[in-house]
């Protein structure tokens, strides 16, 4: 990576490198591997992210932000295709849940090591508070809206938690059922 006096660009490049390392090596991410992937010294990495947890936390925030942009785009596509009918946001959430995404897998890998650090997770939880408010604002009864979102989250996080994975037929049945609940 070329030297830059634009720290925000450097931090973005370091997060891109961390994402690439997570994709290749999972949660075994090391600061040395990230520095190598970014083409900087370990000291350069530590200047911006003084600990592995700080790097993973920043990556978690970046991936949440990226997910929110993808969700906004999927919601806009749902609105364009079907108008402002109730459940449009939840259908977009369902669509993203059942669409394979390497960044989602990277988010799992980034968040897993933070599970034992409630203070670090607190900020990430606050950054995702929109999931509650947007689900409730979608015109579906709140209990149904949260059941849909939590079912999607459980499906999405199954690999991280070691839950048995649904086969293709089972996943499609779940997706159809959740979609029907949005109407």
Tab-separated table of C-alpha atoms in Angstrom:
chain	number	residue	atom	x	y	z
A	1	UNK	CA	0.000	0.000	0.000
A	2	UNK	CA	1.377	3.420	-0.932
A	3	UNK	CA	2.074	5.871	1.835
A	4	UNK	CA	-0.749	8.322	2.344
A	5	UNK	CA	-1.471	11.204	4.618
A	6	UNK	CA	-5.157	10.465	4.423
A	7	UNK	CA	-5.803	8.327	7.478
A	8	UNK	CA	-9.392	7.529	6.466
A	9	UNK	CA	-8.124	5.970	3.216
A	10	UNK	CA	-5.466	4.039	5.117
A	11	UNK	CA	-8.038	2.751	7.620
A	12	UNK	CA	-10.339	1.713	4.754
A	13	UNK	CA	-7.476	-0.151	3.056
A	14	UNK	CA	-6.622	-1.876	6.345
A	15	UNK	CA	-10.246	-2.952	6.793
A	16	UNK	CA	-10.309	-4.261	3.208
A	17	UNK	CA	-7.169	-6.248	3.960
A	18	UNK	CA	-8.678	-7.576	7.210
A	19	UNK	CA	-11.791	-8.646	5.301
A	20	UNK	CA	-9.648	-10.463	2.745
A	21	UNK	CA	-7.702	-12.232	5.517
A	22	UNK	CA	-10.957	-13.230	7.239
A	23	UNK	CA	-12.298	-14.637	3.990
A	24	UNK	CA	-9.127	-16.680	3.511
A	25	UNK	CA	-8.380	-17.704	7.098
A	26	UNK	CA	-11.579	-17.175	9.091
A	27	UNK	CA	-11.421	-16.022	12.703
A	28	UNK	CA	-7.725	-16.980	12.856
A	29	UNK	CA	-6.973	-13.474	11.611
A	30	UNK	CA	-3.643	-12.136	12.836
A	31	UNK	CA	-2.404	-8.570	12.778
A	32	UNK	CA	0.728	-9.726	10.947
A	33	UNK	CA	-1.393	-11.257	8.163
A	34	UNK	CA	-3.499	-8.102	7.860
A	35	UNK	CA	-0.417	-5.871	7.718
A	36	UNK	CA	1.097	-8.107	5.011
A	37	UNK	CA	-2.147	-8.102	3.010
A	38	UNK	CA	-2.344	-4.307	3.258
A	39	UNK	CA	1.322	-3.834	2.393
A	40	UNK	CA	2.108	-1.920	5.590
A	41	UNK	CA	4.287	-2.589	8.597
A	42	UNK	CA	2.680	-4.040	11.678
A	43	UNK	CA	3.501	-0.741	13.391
A	44	UNK	CA	1.566	1.094	10.676
A	45	UNK	CA	-1.431	-1.138	11.309
A	46	UNK	CA	-1.132	-0.691	15.074
A	47	UNK	CA	-1.077	3.089	14.623
A	48	UNK	CA	-4.665	2.907	13.321
A	49	UNK	CA	-5.900	-0.199	15.160
A	50	UNK	CA	-3.877	-0.740	18.342
A	51	UNK	CA	-5.316	-4.211	19.050
A	52	UNK	CA	-6.825	-7.130	17.182
A	53	UNK	CA	-10.138	-6.453	18.947
A	54	UNK	CA	-10.068	-2.809	17.816
A	55	UNK	CA	-9.520	-3.944	14.237
A	56	UNK	CA	-12.308	-6.543	14.435
A	57	UNK	CA	-14.658	-4.042	16.047
A	58	UNK	CA	-13.986	-1.477	13.298
A	59	UNK	CA	-14.480	-4.183	10.704
A	60	UNK	CA	-17.750	-5.178	12.378
A	61	UNK	CA	-18.998	-1.572	12.134
A	62	UNK	CA	-17.922	-1.348	8.487
A	63	UNK	CA	-19.670	-4.606	7.620
A	64	UNK	CA	-22.840	-3.531	9.443
A	65	UNK	CA	-22.784	-0.297	7.455
A	66	UNK	CA	-22.289	-2.257	4.231
A	67	UNK	CA	-25.165	-4.589	5.155
A	68	UNK	CA	-27.408	-1.603	5.828
A	69	UNK	CA	-26.617	-0.194	2.362
A	70	UNK	CA	-27.410	-3.572	0.787
A	71	UNK	CA	-30.635	-3.766	2.784
A	72	UNK	CA	-31.623	-0.238	1.714
A	73	UNK	CA	-30.994	-1.191	-1.937
A	74	UNK	CA	-33.004	-4.426	-1.605
A	75	UNK	CA	-35.811	-2.471	0.074
A	76	UNK	CA	-35.783	0.117	-2.717
A	77	UNK	CA	-35.973	-2.708	-5.284
A	78	UNK	CA	-38.916	-4.267	-3.417
A	79	UNK	CA	-40.702	-0.901	-3.333
A	80	UNK	CA	-40.019	-0.316	-7.032
A	81	UNK	CA	-41.348	-3.756	-7.942
A	82	UNK	CA	-44.402	-3.905	-5.664
A	83	UNK	CA	-45.056	-0.423	-4.306
A	84	UNK	CA	-45.203	0.570	-0.653
A	85	UNK	CA	-47.072	-2.540	0.523
A	86	UNK	CA	-46.713	-3.715	4.099
A	87	UNK	CA	-43.819	-6.077	4.710
A	88	UNK	CA	-41.580	-4.636	1.969
A	89	UNK	CA	-38.649	-4.061	4.352
A	90	UNK	CA	-38.992	-7.540	5.829
A	91	UNK	CA	-39.111	-9.110	2.353
A	92	UNK	CA	-35.882	-7.269	1.552
A	93	UNK	CA	-34.385	-8.641	4.794
A	94	UNK	CA	-35.510	-12.149	3.856
A	95	UNK	CA	-34.028	-11.768	0.375
A	96	UNK	CA	-30.640	-10.764	1.782
A	97	UNK	CA	-30.745	-13.562	4.354
A	98	UNK	CA	-31.203	-16.229	1.703
A	99	UNK	CA	-28.737	-14.730	-0.785
A	100	UNK	CA	-25.194	-16.097	-0.322
A	101	UNK	CA	-22.792	-13.326	0.665
A	102	UNK	CA	-19.090	-13.566	1.479
A	103	UNK	CA	-19.276	-10.360	3.508
A	104	UNK	CA	-21.925	-11.929	5.744
A	105	UNK	CA	-19.594	-14.824	6.415
A	106	UNK	CA	-16.807	-12.337	7.128
A	107	UNK	CA	-19.086	-10.486	9.556
A	108	UNK	CA	-19.609	-13.768	11.441
A	109	UNK	CA	-15.871	-14.321	11.590
A	110	UNK	CA	-15.280	-10.730	12.738
A	111	UNK	CA	-17.900	-10.840	15.477
A	112	UNK	CA	-17.161	-14.320	16.851
A	113	UNK	CA	-13.947	-13.341	18.698
A	114	UNK	CA	-15.749	-10.362	20.234
A	115	UNK	CA	-18.444	-12.541	21.853
A	116	UNK	CA	-16.518	-12.614	25.116
A	117	UNK	CA	-16.224	-8.820	25.219
A	118	UNK	CA	-19.640	-7.319	26.070
A	119	UNK	CA	-18.299	-3.747	26.046
A	120	UNK	CA	-17.099	-4.137	22.454
A	121	UNK	CA	-20.358	-5.749	21.354
A	122	UNK	CA	-22.455	-2.999	22.955
A	123	UNK	CA	-21.554	-0.475	20.286
A	124	UNK	CA	-22.202	-2.997	17.541
A	125	UNK	CA	-25.623	-3.722	19.027
A	126	UNK	CA	-26.432	-0.012	19.051
A	127	UNK	CA	-25.337	0.262	15.406
A	128	UNK	CA	-27.893	-2.399	14.544
A	129	UNK	CA	-30.812	-0.897	16.489
A	130	UNK	CA	-32.367	0.048	13.138
A	131	UNK	CA	-33.233	-3.646	12.736
A	132	UNK	CA	-35.779	-3.331	15.530
A	133	UNK	CA	-37.260	-0.005	14.528
A	134	UNK	CA	-37.403	-0.725	10.792
A	135	UNK	CA	-38.969	-4.163	11.358
A	136	UNK	CA	-41.664	-2.639	13.583
A	137	UNK	CA	-42.336	0.177	11.109
A	138	UNK	CA	-43.026	-2.218	8.220
A	139	UNK	CA	-46.773	-2.570	8.789
A	140	UNK	CA	-46.627	-6.178	9.975
A	141	UNK	CA	-47.704	-6.881	13.590
A	142	UNK	CA	-44.618	-6.335	15.786
A	143	UNK	CA	-44.492	-9.909	17.102
A	144	UNK	CA	-44.623	-11.286	13.558
A	145	UNK	CA	-42.043	-8.772	12.340
A	146	UNK	CA	-39.606	-9.745	15.090
A	147	UNK	CA	-40.254	-13.469	14.573
A	148	UNK	CA	-39.374	-13.039	10.889
A	149	UNK	CA	-36.219	-11.069	11.622
A	150	UNK	CA	-35.086	-13.424	14.367
A	151	UNK	CA	-35.735	-16.481	12.166
A	152	UNK	CA	-33.597	-14.845	9.465
A	153	UNK	CA	-30.882	-14.055	12.000
A	154	UNK	CA	-30.955	-17.632	13.306
A	155	UNK	CA	-30.675	-18.992	9.776
A	156	UNK	CA	-27.846	-16.580	8.966
A	157	UNK	CA	-25.926	-17.284	12.177
A	158	UNK	CA	-26.428	-21.049	12.133
A	159	UNK	CA	-22.938	-21.773	10.850
A	160	UNK	CA	-21.346	-19.600	13.517
A	161	UNK	CA	-23.253	-21.243	16.345
A	162	UNK	CA	-22.904	-24.800	15.070
A	163	UNK	CA	-26.614	-25.325	14.439
A	164	UNK	CA	-27.456	-27.980	11.871
A	165	UNK	CA	-27.723	-26.397	8.410
A	166	UNK	CA	-31.022	-26.633	6.508
A	167	UNK	CA	-30.833	-28.373	3.152
A	168	UNK	CA	-32.014	-26.535	0.033
A	169	UNK	CA	-35.621	-27.752	0.285
A	170	UNK	CA	-35.856	-26.854	3.961
A	171	UNK	CA	-34.329	-23.417	3.395
A	172	UNK	CA	-36.742	-22.711	0.547
A	173	UNK	CA	-39.704	-23.763	2.723
A	174	UNK	CA	-38.502	-21.425	5.487
A	175	UNK	CA	-38.064	-18.564	3.033
A	176	UNK	CA	-41.570	-19.085	1.604
A	177	UNK	CA	-43.128	-19.234	5.051
A	178	UNK	CA	-41.383	-16.081	6.245
A	179	UNK	CA	-42.343	-14.260	3.052
A	180	UNK	CA	-45.989	-15.316	3.478
A	181	UNK	CA	-45.967	-13.848	6.988
A	182	UNK	CA	-45.073	-10.427	5.521
A	183	UNK	CA	-48.269	-10.163	3.455
